[in-house]
mmCIF file of C-alpha atoms in Angstrom:
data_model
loop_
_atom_site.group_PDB
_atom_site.id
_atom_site.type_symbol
_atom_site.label_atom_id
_atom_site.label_comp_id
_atom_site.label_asym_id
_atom_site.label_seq_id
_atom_site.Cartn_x
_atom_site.Cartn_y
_atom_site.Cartn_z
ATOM 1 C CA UNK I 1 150.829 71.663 132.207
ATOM 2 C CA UNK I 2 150.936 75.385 133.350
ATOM 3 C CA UNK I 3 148.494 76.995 135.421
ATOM 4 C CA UNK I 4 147.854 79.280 131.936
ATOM 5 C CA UNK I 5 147.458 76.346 130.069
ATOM 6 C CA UNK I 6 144.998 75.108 132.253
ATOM 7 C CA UNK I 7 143.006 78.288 132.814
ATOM 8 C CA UNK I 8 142.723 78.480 129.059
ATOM 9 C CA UNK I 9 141.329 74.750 128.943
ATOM 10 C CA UNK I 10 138.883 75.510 131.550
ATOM 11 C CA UNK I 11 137.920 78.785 129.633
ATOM 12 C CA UNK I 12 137.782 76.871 126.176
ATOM 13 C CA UNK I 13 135.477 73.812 128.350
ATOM 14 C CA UNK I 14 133.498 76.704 129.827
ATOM 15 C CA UNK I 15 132.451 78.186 126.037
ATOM 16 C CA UNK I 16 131.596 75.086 124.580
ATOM 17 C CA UNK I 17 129.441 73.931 127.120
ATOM 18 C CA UNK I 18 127.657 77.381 126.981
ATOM 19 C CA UNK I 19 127.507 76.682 123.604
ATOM 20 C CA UNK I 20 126.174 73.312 123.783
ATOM 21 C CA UNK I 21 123.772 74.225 125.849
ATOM 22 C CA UNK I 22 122.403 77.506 123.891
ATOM 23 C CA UNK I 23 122.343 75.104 120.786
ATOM 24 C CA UNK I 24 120.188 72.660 122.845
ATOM 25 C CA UNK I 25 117.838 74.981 123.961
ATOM 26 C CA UNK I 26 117.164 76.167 120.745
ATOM 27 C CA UNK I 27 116.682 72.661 119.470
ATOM 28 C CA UNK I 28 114.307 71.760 122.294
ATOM 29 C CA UNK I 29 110.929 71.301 120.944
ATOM 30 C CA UNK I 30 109.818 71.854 124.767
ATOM 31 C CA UNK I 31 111.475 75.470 125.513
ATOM 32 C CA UNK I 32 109.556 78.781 124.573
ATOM 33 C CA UNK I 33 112.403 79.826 122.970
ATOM 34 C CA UNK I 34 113.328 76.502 121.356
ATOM 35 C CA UNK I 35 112.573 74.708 117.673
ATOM 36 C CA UNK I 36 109.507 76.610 116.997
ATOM 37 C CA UNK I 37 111.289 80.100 117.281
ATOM 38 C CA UNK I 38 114.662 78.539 115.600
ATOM 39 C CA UNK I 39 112.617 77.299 112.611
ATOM 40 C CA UNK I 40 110.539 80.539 112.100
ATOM 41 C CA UNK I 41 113.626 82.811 112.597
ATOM 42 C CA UNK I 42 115.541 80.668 110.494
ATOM 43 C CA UNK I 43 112.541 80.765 107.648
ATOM 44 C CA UNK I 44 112.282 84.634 107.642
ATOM 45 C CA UNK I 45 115.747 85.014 107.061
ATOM 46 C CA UNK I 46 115.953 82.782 104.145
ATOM 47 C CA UNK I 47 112.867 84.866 102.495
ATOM 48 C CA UNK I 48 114.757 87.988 103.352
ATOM 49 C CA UNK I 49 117.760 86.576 101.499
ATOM 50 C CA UNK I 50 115.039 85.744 98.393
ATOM 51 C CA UNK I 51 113.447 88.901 98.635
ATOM 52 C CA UNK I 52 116.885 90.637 98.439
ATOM 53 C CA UNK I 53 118.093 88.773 95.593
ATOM 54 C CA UNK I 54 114.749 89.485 93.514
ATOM 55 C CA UNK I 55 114.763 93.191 94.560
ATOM 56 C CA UNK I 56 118.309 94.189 93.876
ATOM 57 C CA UNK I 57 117.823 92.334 90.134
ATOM 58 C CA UNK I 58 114.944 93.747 89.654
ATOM 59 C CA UNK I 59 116.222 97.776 90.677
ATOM 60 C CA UNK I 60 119.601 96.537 88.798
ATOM 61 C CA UNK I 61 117.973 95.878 85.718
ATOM 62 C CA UNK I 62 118.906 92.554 85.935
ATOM 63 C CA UNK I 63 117.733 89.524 83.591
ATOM 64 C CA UNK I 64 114.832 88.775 85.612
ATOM 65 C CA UNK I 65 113.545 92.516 84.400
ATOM 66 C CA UNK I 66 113.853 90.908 80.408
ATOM 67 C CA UNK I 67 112.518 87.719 81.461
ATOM 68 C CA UNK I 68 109.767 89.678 83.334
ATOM 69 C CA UNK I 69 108.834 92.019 79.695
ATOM 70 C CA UNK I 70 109.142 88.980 77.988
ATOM 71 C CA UNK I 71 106.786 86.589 80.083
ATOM 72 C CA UNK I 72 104.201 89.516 79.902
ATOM 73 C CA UNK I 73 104.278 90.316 76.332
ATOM 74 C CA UNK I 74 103.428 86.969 75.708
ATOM 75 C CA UNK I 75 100.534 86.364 77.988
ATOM 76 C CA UNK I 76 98.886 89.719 76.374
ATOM 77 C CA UNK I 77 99.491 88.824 73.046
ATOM 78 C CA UNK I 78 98.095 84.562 74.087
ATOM 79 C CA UNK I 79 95.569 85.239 76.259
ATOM 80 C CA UNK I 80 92.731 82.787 76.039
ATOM 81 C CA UNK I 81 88.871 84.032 76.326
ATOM 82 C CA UNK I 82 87.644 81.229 78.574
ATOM 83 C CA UNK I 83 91.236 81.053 80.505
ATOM 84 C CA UNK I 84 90.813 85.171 81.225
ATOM 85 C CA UNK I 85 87.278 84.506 82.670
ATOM 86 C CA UNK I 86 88.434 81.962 85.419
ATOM 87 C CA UNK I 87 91.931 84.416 86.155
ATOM 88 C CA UNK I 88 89.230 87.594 86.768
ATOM 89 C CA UNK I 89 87.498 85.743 89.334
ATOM 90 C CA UNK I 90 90.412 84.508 90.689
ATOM 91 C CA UNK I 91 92.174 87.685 91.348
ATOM 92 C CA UNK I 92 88.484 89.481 92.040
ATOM 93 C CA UNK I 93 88.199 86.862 94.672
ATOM 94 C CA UNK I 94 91.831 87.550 95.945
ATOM 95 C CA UNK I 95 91.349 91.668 96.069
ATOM 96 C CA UNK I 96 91.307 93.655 99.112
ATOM 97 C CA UNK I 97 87.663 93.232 99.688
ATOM 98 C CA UNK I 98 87.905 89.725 98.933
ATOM 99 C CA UNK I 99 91.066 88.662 101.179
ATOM 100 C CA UNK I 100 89.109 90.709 104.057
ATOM 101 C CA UNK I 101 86.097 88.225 103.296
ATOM 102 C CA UNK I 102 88.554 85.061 102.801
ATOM 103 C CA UNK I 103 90.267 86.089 106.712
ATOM 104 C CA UNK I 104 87.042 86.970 108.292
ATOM 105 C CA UNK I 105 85.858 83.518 107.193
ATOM 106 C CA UNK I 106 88.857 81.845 108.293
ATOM 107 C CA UNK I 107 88.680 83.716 111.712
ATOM 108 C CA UNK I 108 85.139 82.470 112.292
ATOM 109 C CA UNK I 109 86.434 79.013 111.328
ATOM 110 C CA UNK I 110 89.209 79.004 113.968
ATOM 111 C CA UNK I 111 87.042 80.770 116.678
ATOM 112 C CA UNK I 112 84.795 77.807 116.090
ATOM 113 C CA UNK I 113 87.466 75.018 116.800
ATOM 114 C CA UNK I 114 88.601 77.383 119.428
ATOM 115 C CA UNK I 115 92.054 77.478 118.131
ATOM 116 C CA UNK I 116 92.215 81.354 120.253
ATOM 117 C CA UNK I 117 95.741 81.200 119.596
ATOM 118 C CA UNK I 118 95.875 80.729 115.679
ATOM 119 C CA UNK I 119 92.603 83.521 115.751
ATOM 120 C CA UNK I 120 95.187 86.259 116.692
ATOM 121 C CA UNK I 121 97.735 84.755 114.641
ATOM 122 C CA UNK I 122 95.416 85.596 111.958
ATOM 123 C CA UNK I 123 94.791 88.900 113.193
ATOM 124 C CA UNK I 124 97.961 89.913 113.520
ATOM 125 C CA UNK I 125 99.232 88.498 110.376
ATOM 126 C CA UNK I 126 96.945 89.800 107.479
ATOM 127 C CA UNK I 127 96.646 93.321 108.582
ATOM 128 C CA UNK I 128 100.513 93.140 108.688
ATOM 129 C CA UNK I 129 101.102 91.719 106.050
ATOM 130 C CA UNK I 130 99.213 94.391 104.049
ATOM 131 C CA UNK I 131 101.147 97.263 105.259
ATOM 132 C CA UNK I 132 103.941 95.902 105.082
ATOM 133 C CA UNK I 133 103.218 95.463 100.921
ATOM 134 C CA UNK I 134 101.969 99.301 100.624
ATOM 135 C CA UNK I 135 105.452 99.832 102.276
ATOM 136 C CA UNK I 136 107.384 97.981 99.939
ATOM 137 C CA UNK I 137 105.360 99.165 96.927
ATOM 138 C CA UNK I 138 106.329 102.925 98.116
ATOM 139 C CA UNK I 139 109.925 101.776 98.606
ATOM 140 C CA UNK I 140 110.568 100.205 95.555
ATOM 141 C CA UNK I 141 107.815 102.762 93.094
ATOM 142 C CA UNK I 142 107.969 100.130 90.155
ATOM 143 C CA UNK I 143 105.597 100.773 87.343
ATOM 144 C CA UNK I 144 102.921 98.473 86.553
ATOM 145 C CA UNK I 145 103.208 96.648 83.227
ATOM 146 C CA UNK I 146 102.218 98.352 80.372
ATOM 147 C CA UNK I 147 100.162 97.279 77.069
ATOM 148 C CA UNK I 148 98.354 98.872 73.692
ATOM 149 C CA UNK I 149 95.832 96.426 74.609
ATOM 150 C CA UNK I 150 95.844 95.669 78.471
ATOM 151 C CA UNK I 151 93.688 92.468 78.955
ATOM 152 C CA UNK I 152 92.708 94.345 82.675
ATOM 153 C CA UNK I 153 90.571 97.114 82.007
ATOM 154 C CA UNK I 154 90.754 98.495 85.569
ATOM 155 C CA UNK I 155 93.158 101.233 86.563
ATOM 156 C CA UNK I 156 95.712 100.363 89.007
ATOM 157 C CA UNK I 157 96.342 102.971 90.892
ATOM 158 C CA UNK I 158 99.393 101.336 93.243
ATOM 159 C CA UNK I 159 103.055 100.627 92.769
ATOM 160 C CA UNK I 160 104.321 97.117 91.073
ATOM 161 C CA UNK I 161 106.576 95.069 93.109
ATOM 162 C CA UNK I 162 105.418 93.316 95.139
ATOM 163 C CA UNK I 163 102.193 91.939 94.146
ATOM 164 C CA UNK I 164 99.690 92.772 97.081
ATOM 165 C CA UNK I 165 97.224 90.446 95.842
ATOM 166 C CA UNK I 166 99.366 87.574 95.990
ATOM 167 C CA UNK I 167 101.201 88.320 99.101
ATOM 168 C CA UNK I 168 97.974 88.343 101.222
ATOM 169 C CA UNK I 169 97.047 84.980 99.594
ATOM 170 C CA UNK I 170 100.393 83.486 100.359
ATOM 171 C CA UNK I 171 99.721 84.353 103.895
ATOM 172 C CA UNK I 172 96.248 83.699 104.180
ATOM 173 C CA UNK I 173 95.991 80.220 102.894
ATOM 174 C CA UNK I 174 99.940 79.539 104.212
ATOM 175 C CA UNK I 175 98.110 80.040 107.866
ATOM 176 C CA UNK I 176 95.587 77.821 107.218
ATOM 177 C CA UNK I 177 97.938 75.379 105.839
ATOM 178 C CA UNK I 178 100.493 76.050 109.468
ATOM 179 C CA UNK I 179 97.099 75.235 111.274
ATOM 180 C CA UNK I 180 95.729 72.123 109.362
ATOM 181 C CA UNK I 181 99.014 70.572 109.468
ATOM 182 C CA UNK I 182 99.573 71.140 113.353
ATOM 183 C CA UNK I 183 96.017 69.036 113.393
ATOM 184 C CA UNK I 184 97.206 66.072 111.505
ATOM 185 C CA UNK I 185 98.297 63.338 112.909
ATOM 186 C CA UNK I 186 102.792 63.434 113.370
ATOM 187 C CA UNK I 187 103.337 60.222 111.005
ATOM 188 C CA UNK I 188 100.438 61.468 108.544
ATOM 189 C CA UNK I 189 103.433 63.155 106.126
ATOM 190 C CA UNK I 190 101.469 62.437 103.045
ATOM 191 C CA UNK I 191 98.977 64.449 104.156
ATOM 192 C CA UNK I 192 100.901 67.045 105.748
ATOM 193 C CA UNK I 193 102.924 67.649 102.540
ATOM 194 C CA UNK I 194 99.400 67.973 100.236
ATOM 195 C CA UNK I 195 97.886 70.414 102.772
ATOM 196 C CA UNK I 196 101.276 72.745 102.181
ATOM 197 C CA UNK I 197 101.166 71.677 98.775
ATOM 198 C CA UNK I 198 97.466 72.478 98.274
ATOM 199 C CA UNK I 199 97.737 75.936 100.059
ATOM 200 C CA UNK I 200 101.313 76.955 98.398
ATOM 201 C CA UNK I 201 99.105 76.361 94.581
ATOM 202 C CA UNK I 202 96.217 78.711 95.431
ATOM 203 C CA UNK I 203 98.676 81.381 96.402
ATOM 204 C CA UNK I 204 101.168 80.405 93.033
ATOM 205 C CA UNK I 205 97.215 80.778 90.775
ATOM 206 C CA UNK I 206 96.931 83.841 92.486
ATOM 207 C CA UNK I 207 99.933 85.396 91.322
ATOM 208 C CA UNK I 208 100.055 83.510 88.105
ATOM 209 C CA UNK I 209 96.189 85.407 87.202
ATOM 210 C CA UNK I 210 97.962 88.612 88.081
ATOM 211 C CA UNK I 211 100.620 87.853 86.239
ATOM 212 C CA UNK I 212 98.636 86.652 83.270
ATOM 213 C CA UNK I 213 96.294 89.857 83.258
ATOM 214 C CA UNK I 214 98.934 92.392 83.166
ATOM 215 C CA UNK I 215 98.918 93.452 86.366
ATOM 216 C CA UNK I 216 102.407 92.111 87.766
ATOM 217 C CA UNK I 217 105.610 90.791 86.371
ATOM 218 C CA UNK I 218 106.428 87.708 87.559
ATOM 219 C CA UNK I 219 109.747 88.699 89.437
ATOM 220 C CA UNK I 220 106.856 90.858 91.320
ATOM 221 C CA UNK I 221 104.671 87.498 92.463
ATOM 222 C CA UNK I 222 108.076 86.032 93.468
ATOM 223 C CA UNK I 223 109.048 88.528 95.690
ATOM 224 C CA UNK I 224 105.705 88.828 97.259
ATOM 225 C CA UNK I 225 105.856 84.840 97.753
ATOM 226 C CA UNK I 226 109.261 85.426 99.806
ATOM 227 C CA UNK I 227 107.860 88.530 101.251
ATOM 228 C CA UNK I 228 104.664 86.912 102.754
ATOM 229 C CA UNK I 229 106.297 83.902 103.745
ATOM 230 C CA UNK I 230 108.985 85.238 105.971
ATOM 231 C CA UNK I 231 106.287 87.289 107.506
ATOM 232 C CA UNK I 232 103.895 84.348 108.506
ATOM 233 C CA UNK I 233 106.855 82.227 109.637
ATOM 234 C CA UNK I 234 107.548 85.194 112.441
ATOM 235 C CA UNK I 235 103.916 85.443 113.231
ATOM 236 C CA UNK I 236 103.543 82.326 114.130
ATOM 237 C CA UNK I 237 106.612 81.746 115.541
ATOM 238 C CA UNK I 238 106.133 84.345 117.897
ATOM 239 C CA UNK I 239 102.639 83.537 118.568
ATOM 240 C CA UNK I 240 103.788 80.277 119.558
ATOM 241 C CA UNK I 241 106.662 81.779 121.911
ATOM 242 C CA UNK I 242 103.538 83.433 123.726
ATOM 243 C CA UNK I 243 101.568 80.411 123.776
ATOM 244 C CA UNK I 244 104.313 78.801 125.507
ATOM 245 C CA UNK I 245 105.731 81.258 127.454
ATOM 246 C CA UNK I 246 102.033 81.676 129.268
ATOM 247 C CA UNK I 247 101.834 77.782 129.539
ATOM 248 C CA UNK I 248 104.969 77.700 131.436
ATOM 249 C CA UNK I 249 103.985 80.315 134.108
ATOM 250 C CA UNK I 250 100.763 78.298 134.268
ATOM 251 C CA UNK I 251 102.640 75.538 135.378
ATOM 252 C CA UNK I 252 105.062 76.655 137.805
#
């Protein structure tokens, strides 16, 4: 073997046990920039990629936009008294007003448990994800539905896509979800998967009463799913990266 031959080996050994080892790391359920942080990256770019998708259809006129005219037409035209009674407290409940009330009372329920940690998860992640809808909204400028005979009286005065309401729900019970679930026990999976199941419903009747009411299309409650998602996934991914990092210097 030539000496070129060999320095090439040694170059090609070199890379793959960098490699190895970057891998590992990011694997490592121990590291501050391990699983947690691969998992939550790895989450907000798959909602990216949804949100993409469901944007460019929806600015391309796509079939989502006839499936979205058709899906509303026919709520307006079925609506059900009793049914449109329970949706109107549901999406009063789920406001601006109301998701401030909903997070302060989840904030005084973590700062009880002293879960400090998951308080300014919380803090950082519903004020974010709120601006980061009015930015979208402003982005995007989709009209709101329209109807001779709207079944919501009140004027909407914001953009369409995405559905505010239903993106602060997403992240709002989807934290309280992250947080019950890191409490269960690790081999309680049953429970685990009805306390993601439980919280990912209230956010899906959320959008469904806005979708239901006339306020949003549906492609608009999708995208604000994928939307809200990917932005609690980094919140508490990097809230976690903190957590560790200062439990590492703690311990050196």
């Amino acid at each position: 073997m030539s000496l070129q031959e060999k320095n090439d080996m040694s170059m090609t050994t070199g890379w793959t046990t960098k490699l190895r080892r970057f891998v590992e790391a990011r694997l490592s359920p121990e590291g501050e920039l391990g699983l947690h942080m691969t998992v939550g990256v790895a989450l907000m770019l798959v909602a990216i990629v949804v949100f993409h998708e469901i944007a460019e259809a929806v600015m391309g006129m796509e079939q989502i936009t006839v499936i979205d005219l058709q899906v509303a037409q026919w709520f307006n035209q079925h609506a059900v008294p009793w049914i449109t009674t329970c949706l109107l407290v549901v999406t009063h409940m789920h406001g601006v007003i109301g998701a401030i009330i909903l997070a302060t009372l989840l904030g005084w329920y973590l700062h009880r448990k002293g879960a400090d940690y998951w308080l300014f998860t919380l803090v950082i992640t519903m004020p974010g994800v709120m601006f980061l809808n009015l930015l979208l909204k402003y982005i995007f400028v989709r009209a709101r539905p329209s109807f001779d005979e709207p079944i919501l009286q009140t004027a909407l005065s914001t953009y369409s896509f995405p559905s505010g309401h239903t993106a602060t729900s997403t992240a709002l019970y989807g934290l309280l979800a992250a947080y019950l679930i890191c409490q269960t026990a690790p081999g309680a999976w049953g429970k685990r998967i009805a306390i993601a199941l439980g919280a990912f419903l209230m956010a899906a009747l959320v959008g469904f009463s806005r979708i239901y009411l006339g306020a949003h299309y549906l492609s608009d409650v999708l995208a604000a799913m994928a939307e809200s998602y990917g932005w609690l996934a980094i919140c508490i991914a990097g809230v976690s990266t903190l957590r560790r990092r200062r439990h590492i210097r703690q311990t050196k």
